[in-house]
Amino acid sequence: MKLFKVLIVTVLMIAAALFYLANNINGVVKDAVVKAGSEALKTPVTLEAVDIQLLEGRVQLSGLVIANMAGFKAPSLLEMKTVVIDLDVSSLLDNLVNVQQMTIDGARVTAEQKGATTNVQVLLNNLDAGTSPQTQSPEQTGSDSPANVDLLIKVGQLNFLNSSTTLISDQWGERDVQIPAIKLSHIGGESGVPAEALAHAIAKPLLKQLNGALKDRLQQLLEDKAKTELKAKVGAKLKEKEQELKLKMDKKLQEKLGDSAVDAIKSLFSK
């Protein structure tokens, strides 16, 4: 009888834990995303809501925002309205979770140039400075077994689609930057990365692509400015040469024909 009571209590405790998890899993994941993202990026990360649909193998993050870096004016660097994650549900039973696809659609990027750098480059520098063996997969650390890691995650494909990017610069003002669709594959490799390192593993290659597009845009602005200045200089030089040639011709005519003849010729062309 005593053993039976223990079993009942145990079952009730497990049921209560599962009930609590089922009703609070969205909040648990939300807190985990905010904490891991803020630590990895070294800037505040906020998240409005999480909607987990385990049976469908789908997770949706709404209102995910990466705050701007210290020393820059805009409140945010990256605003993601929705992030949709498609999971292999069967992998949730293992310690290696397989994210088949992650799609960030309609993100808004605010890039700021300050001196010779940008907020995107500063964020990349922060990621590089924070790299450690703990943020690497077992393949990178040389470990044969991930037994010491509670949970590993790999992402089959990351899609960054339909984004809009604004470049803010004291030199150029506000300029639009065209960012093509970005598609990254095999994030975390075959062995995956620890859950707390996923933000780093996703953000770094994505930010590198964004940073490359910003550099191309800034280079284009510099080239356009140089072309405009060169065109203005050439135009001014041609005008100067034209005026100089005109004066020489007038002088030659005056020497050959005299002032009265030159004035008569000029009056004919002015009619």
PDB file of C-alpha atoms in Angstrom:
ATOM      1  CA  MET A   1       0.000   0.000   0.000  1.00  0.00           C
ATOM      2  CA  LYS A   2       2.807   2.384   0.875  1.00  0.00           C
ATOM      3  CA  LEU A   3       4.544   1.713  -2.457  1.00  0.00           C
ATOM      4  CA  PHE A   4       1.249   2.327  -4.259  1.00  0.00           C
ATOM      5  CA  LYS A   5       0.898   5.718  -2.576  1.00  0.00           C
ATOM      6  CA  VAL A   6       4.464   6.653  -3.569  1.00  0.00           C
ATOM      7  CA  LEU A   7       3.726   5.721  -7.168  1.00  0.00           C
ATOM      8  CA  ILE A   8       0.565   7.832  -7.182  1.00  0.00           C
ATOM      9  CA  VAL A   9       2.419  10.812  -5.721  1.00  0.00           C
ATOM     10  CA  THR A  10       5.201  10.377  -8.280  1.00  0.00           C
ATOM     11  CA  VAL A  11       2.728  10.229 -11.169  1.00  0.00           C
ATOM     12  CA  LEU A  12       0.906  13.307  -9.875  1.00  0.00           C
ATOM     13  CA  MET A  13       4.201  15.209  -9.565  1.00  0.00           C
ATOM     14  CA  ILE A  14       5.192  14.299 -13.128  1.00  0.00           C
ATOM     15  CA  ALA A  15       1.733  15.254 -14.409  1.00  0.00           C
ATOM     16  CA  ALA A  16       1.924  18.572 -12.552  1.00  0.00           C
ATOM     17  CA  ALA A  17       5.395  19.243 -13.999  1.00  0.00           C
ATOM     18  CA  LEU A  18       4.195  18.455 -17.528  1.00  0.00           C
ATOM     19  CA  PHE A  19       1.117  20.628 -17.039  1.00  0.00           C
ATOM     20  CA  TYR A  20       3.281  23.491 -15.791  1.00  0.00           C
ATOM     21  CA  LEU A  21       5.698  23.081 -18.703  1.00  0.00           C
ATOM     22  CA  ALA A  22       2.871  22.912 -21.266  1.00  0.00           C
ATOM     23  CA  ASN A  23       1.333  26.106 -19.915  1.00  0.00           C
ATOM     24  CA  ASN A  24       4.569  27.998 -19.423  1.00  0.00           C
ATOM     25  CA  ILE A  25       6.822  26.733 -22.200  1.00  0.00           C
ATOM     26  CA  ASN A  26       6.313  29.886 -24.293  1.00  0.00           C
ATOM     27  CA  GLY A  27       7.488  32.051 -21.398  1.00  0.00           C
ATOM     28  CA  VAL A  28      10.415  29.738 -20.638  1.00  0.00           C
ATOM     29  CA  VAL A  29      11.612  29.849 -24.259  1.00  0.00           C
ATOM     30  CA  LYS A  30      11.074  33.619 -24.427  1.00  0.00           C
ATOM     31  CA  ASP A  31      13.256  34.182 -21.361  1.00  0.00           C
ATOM     32  CA  ALA A  32      15.911  31.817 -22.738  1.00  0.00           C
ATOM     33  CA  VAL A  33      16.047  33.607 -26.116  1.00  0.00           C
ATOM     34  CA  VAL A  34      16.358  37.032 -24.476  1.00  0.00           C
ATOM     35  CA  LYS A  35      19.066  35.873 -22.064  1.00  0.00           C
ATOM     36  CA  ALA A  36      21.138  33.939 -24.619  1.00  0.00           C
ATOM     37  CA  GLY A  37      20.819  36.651 -27.274  1.00  0.00           C
ATOM     38  CA  SER A  38      21.774  39.497 -24.944  1.00  0.00           C
ATOM     39  CA  GLU A  39      24.807  37.598 -23.629  1.00  0.00           C
ATOM     40  CA  ALA A  40      26.040  36.527 -27.068  1.00  0.00           C
ATOM     41  CA  LEU A  41      25.569  39.910 -28.771  1.00  0.00           C
ATOM     42  CA  LYS A  42      26.552  42.057 -25.760  1.00  0.00           C
ATOM     43  CA  THR A  43      23.604  44.363 -26.352  1.00  0.00           C
ATOM     44  CA  PRO A  44      20.012  44.077 -25.070  1.00  0.00           C
ATOM     45  CA  VAL A  45      17.691  41.723 -26.944  1.00  0.00           C
ATOM     46  CA  THR A  46      13.930  41.912 -26.439  1.00  0.00           C
ATOM     47  CA  LEU A  47      11.139  39.608 -27.582  1.00  0.00           C
ATOM     48  CA  GLU A  48       7.405  40.305 -27.543  1.00  0.00           C
ATOM     49  CA  ALA A  49       6.002  36.787 -27.781  1.00  0.00           C
ATOM     50  CA  VAL A  50       6.677  33.108 -28.482  1.00  0.00           C
ATOM     51  CA  ASP A  51       4.145  30.704 -29.948  1.00  0.00           C
ATOM     52  CA  ILE A  52       5.181  27.050 -29.804  1.00  0.00           C
ATOM     53  CA  GLN A  53       3.127  24.450 -31.653  1.00  0.00           C
ATOM     54  CA  LEU A  54       4.877  21.186 -30.820  1.00  0.00           C
ATOM     55  CA  LEU A  55       2.518  18.896 -32.728  1.00  0.00           C
ATOM     56  CA  GLU A  56       3.090  20.913 -35.908  1.00  0.00           C
ATOM     57  CA  GLY A  57       6.801  21.248 -35.214  1.00  0.00           C
ATOM     58  CA  ARG A  58       6.624  25.026 -35.506  1.00  0.00           C
ATOM     59  CA  VAL A  59       7.812  27.914 -33.344  1.00  0.00           C
ATOM     60  CA  GLN A  60       7.098  31.576 -34.087  1.00  0.00           C
ATOM     61  CA  LEU A  61       8.950  34.449 -32.448  1.00  0.00           C
ATOM     62  CA  SER A  62       7.239  37.833 -32.695  1.00  0.00           C
ATOM     63  CA  GLY A  63       8.822  41.243 -32.170  1.00  0.00           C
ATOM     64  CA  LEU A  64      12.458  40.160 -31.789  1.00  0.00           C
ATOM     65  CA  VAL A  65      14.608  43.286 -31.496  1.00  0.00           C
ATOM     66  CA  ILE A  66      18.376  43.713 -31.178  1.00  0.00           C
ATOM     67  CA  ALA A  67      19.166  47.055 -29.541  1.00  0.00           C
ATOM     68  CA  ASN A  68      21.720  49.364 -31.095  1.00  0.00           C
ATOM     69  CA  MET A  69      25.309  49.388 -29.942  1.00  0.00           C
ATOM     70  CA  ALA A  70      26.521  51.887 -27.342  1.00  0.00           C
ATOM     71  CA  GLY A  71      27.576  55.192 -28.896  1.00  0.00           C
ATOM     72  CA  PHE A  72      25.090  55.063 -31.785  1.00  0.00           C
ATOM     73  CA  LYS A  73      21.889  57.092 -31.994  1.00  0.00           C
ATOM     74  CA  ALA A  74      19.121  54.837 -33.347  1.00  0.00           C
ATOM     75  CA  PRO A  75      17.295  52.762 -30.694  1.00  0.00           C
ATOM     76  CA  SER A  76      17.649  49.460 -32.540  1.00  0.00           C
ATOM     77  CA  LEU A  77      19.965  47.791 -35.015  1.00  0.00           C
ATOM     78  CA  LEU A  78      17.710  44.953 -36.147  1.00  0.00           C
ATOM     79  CA  GLU A  79      13.944  44.541 -35.794  1.00  0.00           C
ATOM     80  CA  MET A  80      12.401  41.219 -36.775  1.00  0.00           C
ATOM     81  CA  LYS A  81       8.606  41.176 -36.954  1.00  0.00           C
ATOM     82  CA  THR A  82       8.399  37.392 -37.211  1.00  0.00           C
ATOM     83  CA  VAL A  83      10.852  34.515 -37.052  1.00  0.00           C
ATOM     84  CA  VAL A  84       9.346  31.164 -38.048  1.00  0.00           C
ATOM     85  CA  ILE A  85      11.163  27.992 -37.012  1.00  0.00           C
ATOM     86  CA  ASP A  86      10.305  24.570 -38.458  1.00  0.00           C
ATOM     87  CA  LEU A  87      11.447  21.647 -36.318  1.00  0.00           C
ATOM     88  CA  ASP A  88      11.910  17.935 -36.820  1.00  0.00           C
ATOM     89  CA  VAL A  89       9.583  16.906 -33.968  1.00  0.00           C
ATOM     90  CA  SER A  90      11.183  13.487 -33.562  1.00  0.00           C
ATOM     91  CA  SER A  91      14.546  15.130 -32.807  1.00  0.00           C
ATOM     92  CA  LEU A  92      13.058  16.704 -29.661  1.00  0.00           C
ATOM     93  CA  LEU A  93      13.397  13.296 -28.015  1.00  0.00           C
ATOM     94  CA  ASP A  94      17.169  13.397 -28.548  1.00  0.00           C
ATOM     95  CA  ASN A  95      19.819  15.777 -27.278  1.00  0.00           C
ATOM     96  CA  LEU A  96      20.394  17.014 -30.866  1.00  0.00           C
ATOM     97  CA  VAL A  97      17.475  19.180 -31.993  1.00  0.00           C
ATOM     98  CA  ASN A  98      17.143  19.471 -35.762  1.00  0.00           C
ATOM     99  CA  VAL A  99      15.831  22.860 -36.878  1.00  0.00           C
ATOM    100  CA  GLN A 100      14.987  22.165 -40.496  1.00  0.00           C
ATOM    101  CA  GLN A 101      14.400  25.772 -41.458  1.00  0.00           C
ATOM    102  CA  MET A 102      14.411  29.203 -39.865  1.00  0.00           C
ATOM    103  CA  THR A 103      12.868  32.114 -41.783  1.00  0.00           C
ATOM    104  CA  ILE A 104      13.257  35.788 -40.899  1.00  0.00           C
ATOM    105  CA  ASP A 105      10.885  37.700 -43.147  1.00  0.00           C
ATOM    106  CA  GLY A 106      10.541  41.482 -43.444  1.00  0.00           C
ATOM    107  CA  ALA A 107      13.272  42.491 -40.997  1.00  0.00           C
ATOM    108  CA  ARG A 108      14.253  46.134 -40.651  1.00  0.00           C
ATOM    109  CA  VAL A 109      17.947  46.971 -40.322  1.00  0.00           C
ATOM    110  CA  THR A 110      19.199  50.371 -39.154  1.00  0.00           C
ATOM    111  CA  ALA A 111      22.893  50.688 -39.965  1.00  0.00           C
ATOM    112  CA  GLU A 112      24.846  53.677 -38.671  1.00  0.00           C
ATOM    113  CA  GLN A 113      28.229  54.881 -39.800  1.00  0.00           C
ATOM    114  CA  LYS A 114      30.362  56.617 -37.204  1.00  0.00           C
ATOM    115  CA  GLY A 115      33.806  57.619 -38.376  1.00  0.00           C
ATOM    116  CA  ALA A 116      35.407  54.688 -40.150  1.00  0.00           C
ATOM    117  CA  THR A 117      33.142  52.020 -38.633  1.00  0.00           C
ATOM    118  CA  THR A 118      29.465  51.032 -38.394  1.00  0.00           C
ATOM    119  CA  ASN A 119      27.267  49.604 -35.668  1.00  0.00           C
ATOM    120  CA  VAL A 120      27.114  46.327 -37.625  1.00  0.00           C
ATOM    121  CA  GLN A 121      30.915  46.084 -37.579  1.00  0.00           C
ATOM    122  CA  VAL A 122      30.974  46.829 -33.833  1.00  0.00           C
ATOM    123  CA  LEU A 123      28.474  44.027 -33.236  1.00  0.00           C
ATOM    124  CA  LEU A 124      30.629  41.667 -35.311  1.00  0.00           C
ATOM    125  CA  ASN A 125      33.661  42.668 -33.255  1.00  0.00           C
ATOM    126  CA  ASN A 126      31.718  41.877 -30.080  1.00  0.00           C
ATOM    127  CA  LEU A 127      30.887  38.428 -31.427  1.00  0.00           C
ATOM    128  CA  ASP A 128      34.527  37.768 -32.322  1.00  0.00           C
ATOM    129  CA  ALA A 129      35.664  38.906 -28.876  1.00  0.00           C
ATOM    130  CA  GLY A 130      33.150  36.588 -27.233  1.00  0.00           C
ATOM    131  CA  THR A 131      34.128  33.442 -29.152  1.00  0.00           C
ATOM    132  CA  SER A 132      35.179  30.592 -26.845  1.00  0.00           C
ATOM    133  CA  PRO A 133      35.296  26.787 -26.923  1.00  0.00           C
ATOM    134  CA  GLN A 134      31.889  26.778 -25.199  1.00  0.00           C
ATOM    135  CA  THR A 135      30.334  28.394 -28.252  1.00  0.00           C
ATOM    136  CA  GLN A 136      31.769  25.835 -30.650  1.00  0.00           C
ATOM    137  CA  SER A 137      30.385  22.506 -31.783  1.00  0.00           C
ATOM    138  CA  PRO A 138      31.963  19.191 -30.713  1.00  0.00           C
ATOM    139  CA  GLU A 139      33.498  18.983 -34.216  1.00  0.00           C
ATOM    140  CA  GLN A 140      35.333  22.289 -33.650  1.00  0.00           C
ATOM    141  CA  THR A 141      36.489  21.485 -30.128  1.00  0.00           C
ATOM    142  CA  GLY A 142      37.721  18.022 -31.144  1.00  0.00           C
ATOM    143  CA  SER A 143      35.407  16.243 -28.711  1.00  0.00           C
ATOM    144  CA  ASP A 144      34.186  12.836 -29.862  1.00  0.00           C
ATOM    145  CA  SER A 145      31.113  12.897 -27.640  1.00  0.00           C
ATOM    146  CA  PRO A 146      28.707  15.668 -26.648  1.00  0.00           C
ATOM    147  CA  ALA A 147      27.856  13.830 -23.436  1.00  0.00           C
ATOM    148  CA  ASN A 148      28.795  16.845 -21.328  1.00  0.00           C
ATOM    149  CA  VAL A 149      26.327  19.047 -23.238  1.00  0.00           C
ATOM    150  CA  ASP A 150      22.651  18.912 -22.242  1.00  0.00           C
ATOM    151  CA  LEU A 151      21.272  20.088 -25.581  1.00  0.00           C
ATOM    152  CA  LEU A 152      22.682  20.672 -29.055  1.00  0.00           C
ATOM    153  CA  ILE A 153      20.954  22.431 -31.940  1.00  0.00           C
ATOM    154  CA  LYS A 154      21.636  22.493 -35.667  1.00  0.00           C
ATOM    155  CA  VAL A 155      19.884  24.581 -38.319  1.00  0.00           C
ATOM    156  CA  GLY A 156      19.482  23.158 -41.810  1.00  0.00           C
ATOM    157  CA  GLN A 157      18.704  26.457 -43.528  1.00  0.00           C
ATOM    158  CA  LEU A 158      18.337  30.080 -42.488  1.00  0.00           C
ATOM    159  CA  ASN A 159      16.384  32.425 -44.778  1.00  0.00           C
ATOM    160  CA  PHE A 160      16.642  36.210 -44.388  1.00  0.00           C
ATOM    161  CA  LEU A 161      14.050  37.585 -46.791  1.00  0.00           C
ATOM    162  CA  ASN A 162      12.416  40.886 -47.828  1.00  0.00           C
ATOM    163  CA  SER A 163      14.465  43.017 -45.476  1.00  0.00           C
ATOM    164  CA  SER A 164      14.726  46.807 -45.590  1.00  0.00           C
ATOM    165  CA  THR A 165      17.956  48.536 -44.607  1.00  0.00           C
ATOM    166  CA  THR A 166      18.609  52.207 -43.906  1.00  0.00           C
ATOM    167  CA  LEU A 167      22.143  53.583 -43.660  1.00  0.00           C
ATOM    168  CA  ILE A 168      22.493  56.649 -41.425  1.00  0.00           C
ATOM    169  CA  SER A 169      25.664  58.671 -41.844  1.00  0.00           C
ATOM    170  CA  ASP A 170      26.810  62.215 -40.987  1.00  0.00           C
ATOM    171  CA  GLN A 171      28.501  62.328 -44.378  1.00  0.00           C
ATOM    172  CA  TRP A 172      25.723  60.833 -46.529  1.00  0.00           C
ATOM    173  CA  GLY A 173      22.561  61.431 -44.497  1.00  0.00           C
ATOM    174  CA  GLU A 174      19.991  58.622 -44.766  1.00  0.00           C
ATOM    175  CA  ARG A 175      20.398  56.199 -47.661  1.00  0.00           C
ATOM    176  CA  ASP A 176      18.607  52.986 -48.591  1.00  0.00           C
ATOM    177  CA  VAL A 177      20.747  49.881 -48.934  1.00  0.00           C
ATOM    178  CA  GLN A 178      19.640  46.990 -51.106  1.00  0.00           C
ATOM    179  CA  ILE A 179      20.142  43.700 -49.283  1.00  0.00           C
ATOM    180  CA  PRO A 180      19.495  40.610 -51.418  1.00  0.00           C
ATOM    181  CA  ALA A 181      17.871  37.552 -49.883  1.00  0.00           C
ATOM    182  CA  ILE A 182      20.370  35.746 -47.653  1.00  0.00           C
ATOM    183  CA  LYS A 183      20.294  31.956 -47.371  1.00  0.00           C
ATOM    184  CA  LEU A 184      22.677  30.122 -45.073  1.00  0.00           C
ATOM    185  CA  SER A 185      22.957  26.361 -44.680  1.00  0.00           C
ATOM    186  CA  HIS A 186      24.213  23.844 -42.103  1.00  0.00           C
ATOM    187  CA  ILE A 187      24.518  26.206 -39.137  1.00  0.00           C
ATOM    188  CA  GLY A 188      26.055  24.244 -36.294  1.00  0.00           C
ATOM    189  CA  GLY A 189      27.347  21.541 -38.641  1.00  0.00           C
ATOM    190  CA  GLU A 190      26.180  17.970 -38.277  1.00  0.00           C
ATOM    191  CA  SER A 191      26.891  17.794 -34.552  1.00  0.00           C
ATOM    192  CA  GLY A 192      25.108  21.038 -33.603  1.00  0.00           C
ATOM    193  CA  VAL A 193      26.061  23.694 -31.087  1.00  0.00           C
ATOM    194  CA  PRO A 194      24.984  24.230 -27.472  1.00  0.00           C
ATOM    195  CA  ALA A 195      21.682  26.079 -27.134  1.00  0.00           C
ATOM    196  CA  GLU A 196      23.344  29.079 -25.486  1.00  0.00           C
ATOM    197  CA  ALA A 197      25.701  29.400 -28.477  1.00  0.00           C
ATOM    198  CA  LEU A 198      22.999  29.329 -31.154  1.00  0.00           C
ATOM    199  CA  ALA A 199      22.566  33.122 -31.218  1.00  0.00           C
ATOM    200  CA  HIS A 200      26.286  33.501 -31.946  1.00  0.00           C
ATOM    201  CA  ALA A 201      26.239  30.766 -34.609  1.00  0.00           C
ATOM    202  CA  ILE A 202      23.306  32.401 -36.423  1.00  0.00           C
ATOM    203  CA  ALA A 203      24.179  36.075 -35.984  1.00  0.00           C
ATOM    204  CA  LYS A 204      27.806  35.979 -37.112  1.00  0.00           C
ATOM    205  CA  PRO A 205      27.389  34.718 -40.715  1.00  0.00           C
ATOM    206  CA  LEU A 206      24.229  36.800 -41.114  1.00  0.00           C
ATOM    207  CA  LEU A 207      25.920  39.993 -39.934  1.00  0.00           C
ATOM    208  CA  LYS A 208      28.913  39.308 -42.187  1.00  0.00           C
ATOM    209  CA  GLN A 209      26.597  39.301 -45.191  1.00  0.00           C
ATOM    210  CA  LEU A 210      24.934  42.537 -44.028  1.00  0.00           C
ATOM    211  CA  ASN A 211      28.305  44.142 -43.361  1.00  0.00           C
ATOM    212  CA  GLY A 212      29.509  43.240 -46.851  1.00  0.00           C
ATOM    213  CA  ALA A 213      26.436  44.893 -48.398  1.00  0.00           C
ATOM    214  CA  LEU A 214      27.031  48.036 -46.309  1.00  0.00           C
ATOM    215  CA  LYS A 215      30.671  48.231 -47.395  1.00  0.00           C
ATOM    216  CA  ASP A 216      29.621  47.904 -51.033  1.00  0.00           C
ATOM    217  CA  ARG A 217      27.065  50.721 -50.598  1.00  0.00           C
ATOM    218  CA  LEU A 218      29.574  53.026 -48.902  1.00  0.00           C
ATOM    219  CA  GLN A 219      32.109  52.302 -51.641  1.00  0.00           C
ATOM    220  CA  GLN A 220      29.480  53.134 -54.250  1.00  0.00           C
ATOM    221  CA  LEU A 221      28.701  56.447 -52.522  1.00  0.00           C
ATOM    222  CA  LEU A 222      32.407  57.347 -52.482  1.00  0.00           C
ATOM    223  CA  GLU A 223      32.780  56.460 -56.165  1.00  0.00           C
ATOM    224  CA  ASP A 224      29.680  58.470 -57.105  1.00  0.00           C
ATOM    225  CA  LYS A 225      31.012  61.472 -55.202  1.00  0.00           C
ATOM    226  CA  ALA A 226      34.416  61.166 -56.887  1.00  0.00           C
ATOM    227  CA  LYS A 227      32.762  60.978 -60.339  1.00  0.00           C
ATOM    228  CA  THR A 228      30.621  64.053 -59.615  1.00  0.00           C
ATOM    229  CA  GLU A 229      33.614  66.034 -58.403  1.00  0.00           C
ATOM    230  CA  LEU A 230      35.694  64.945 -61.405  1.00  0.00           C
ATOM    231  CA  LYS A 231      32.901  65.892 -63.804  1.00  0.00           C
ATOM    232  CA  ALA A 232      32.609  69.312 -62.177  1.00  0.00           C
ATOM    233  CA  LYS A 233      36.380  69.865 -62.397  1.00  0.00           C
ATOM    234  CA  VAL A 234      36.505  68.785 -66.052  1.00  0.00           C
ATOM    235  CA  GLY A 235      33.539  71.048 -66.871  1.00  0.00           C
ATOM    236  CA  ALA A 236      35.157  74.016 -65.169  1.00  0.00           C
ATOM    237  CA  LYS A 237      38.443  73.345 -66.970  1.00  0.00           C
ATOM    238  CA  LEU A 238      36.718  73.099 -70.359  1.00  0.00           C
ATOM    239  CA  LYS A 239      34.871  76.336 -69.729  1.00  0.00           C
ATOM    240  CA  GLU A 240      38.120  78.019 -68.763  1.00  0.00           C
ATOM    241  CA  LYS A 241      39.815  76.741 -71.950  1.00  0.00           C
ATOM    242  CA  GLU A 242      36.832  77.865 -74.034  1.00  0.00           C
ATOM    243  CA  GLN A 243      37.031  81.373 -72.614  1.00  0.00           C
ATOM    244  CA  GLU A 244      40.785  81.453 -73.130  1.00  0.00           C
ATOM    245  CA  LEU A 245      40.398  80.376 -76.781  1.00  0.00           C
ATOM    246  CA  LYS A 246      37.699  82.984 -77.365  1.00  0.00           C
ATOM    247  CA  LEU A 247      39.924  85.765 -76.050  1.00  0.00           C
ATOM    248  CA  LYS A 248      42.766  84.614 -78.309  1.00  0.00           C
ATOM    249  CA  MET A 249      40.518  84.592 -81.359  1.00  0.00           C
ATOM    250  CA  ASP A 250      39.201  88.074 -80.563  1.00  0.00           C
ATOM    251  CA  LYS A 251      42.742  89.334 -80.231  1.00  0.00           C
ATOM    252  CA  LYS A 252      43.763  87.785 -83.555  1.00  0.00           C
ATOM    253  CA  LEU A 253      40.778  89.299 -85.336  1.00  0.00           C
ATOM    254  CA  GLN A 254      41.462  92.709 -83.870  1.00  0.00           C
ATOM    255  CA  GLU A 255      45.059  92.546 -85.044  1.00  0.00           C
ATOM    256  CA  LYS A 256      44.055  91.505 -88.564  1.00  0.00           C
ATOM    257  CA  LEU A 257      40.870  93.448 -89.155  1.00  0.00           C
ATOM    258  CA  GLY A 258      40.714  96.187 -86.554  1.00  0.00           C
ATOM    259  CA  ASP A 259      38.187  96.850 -83.837  1.00  0.00           C
ATOM    260  CA  SER A 260      35.376  98.152 -86.071  1.00  0.00           C
ATOM    261  CA  ALA A 261      35.421  95.046 -88.311  1.00  0.00           C
ATOM    262  CA  VAL A 262      35.437  92.734 -85.319  1.00  0.00           C
ATOM    263  CA  ASP A 263      32.453  94.548 -83.795  1.00  0.00           C
ATOM    264  CA  ALA A 264      30.576  94.238 -87.093  1.00  0.00           C
ATOM    265  CA  ILE A 265      31.224  90.499 -87.265  1.00  0.00           C
ATOM    266  CA  LYS A 266      30.080  90.042 -83.682  1.00  0.00           C
ATOM    267  CA  SER A 267      26.878  91.978 -84.363  1.00  0.00           C
ATOM    268  CA  LEU A 268      26.073  89.631 -87.284  1.00  0.00           C
ATOM    269  CA  PHE A 269      26.327  86.501 -85.079  1.00  0.00           C
ATOM    270  CA  SER A 270      24.374  88.096 -82.258  1.00  0.00           C
ATOM    271  CA  LYS A 271      21.264  88.689 -84.454  1.00  0.00           C
TER     272      LYS A 271
END
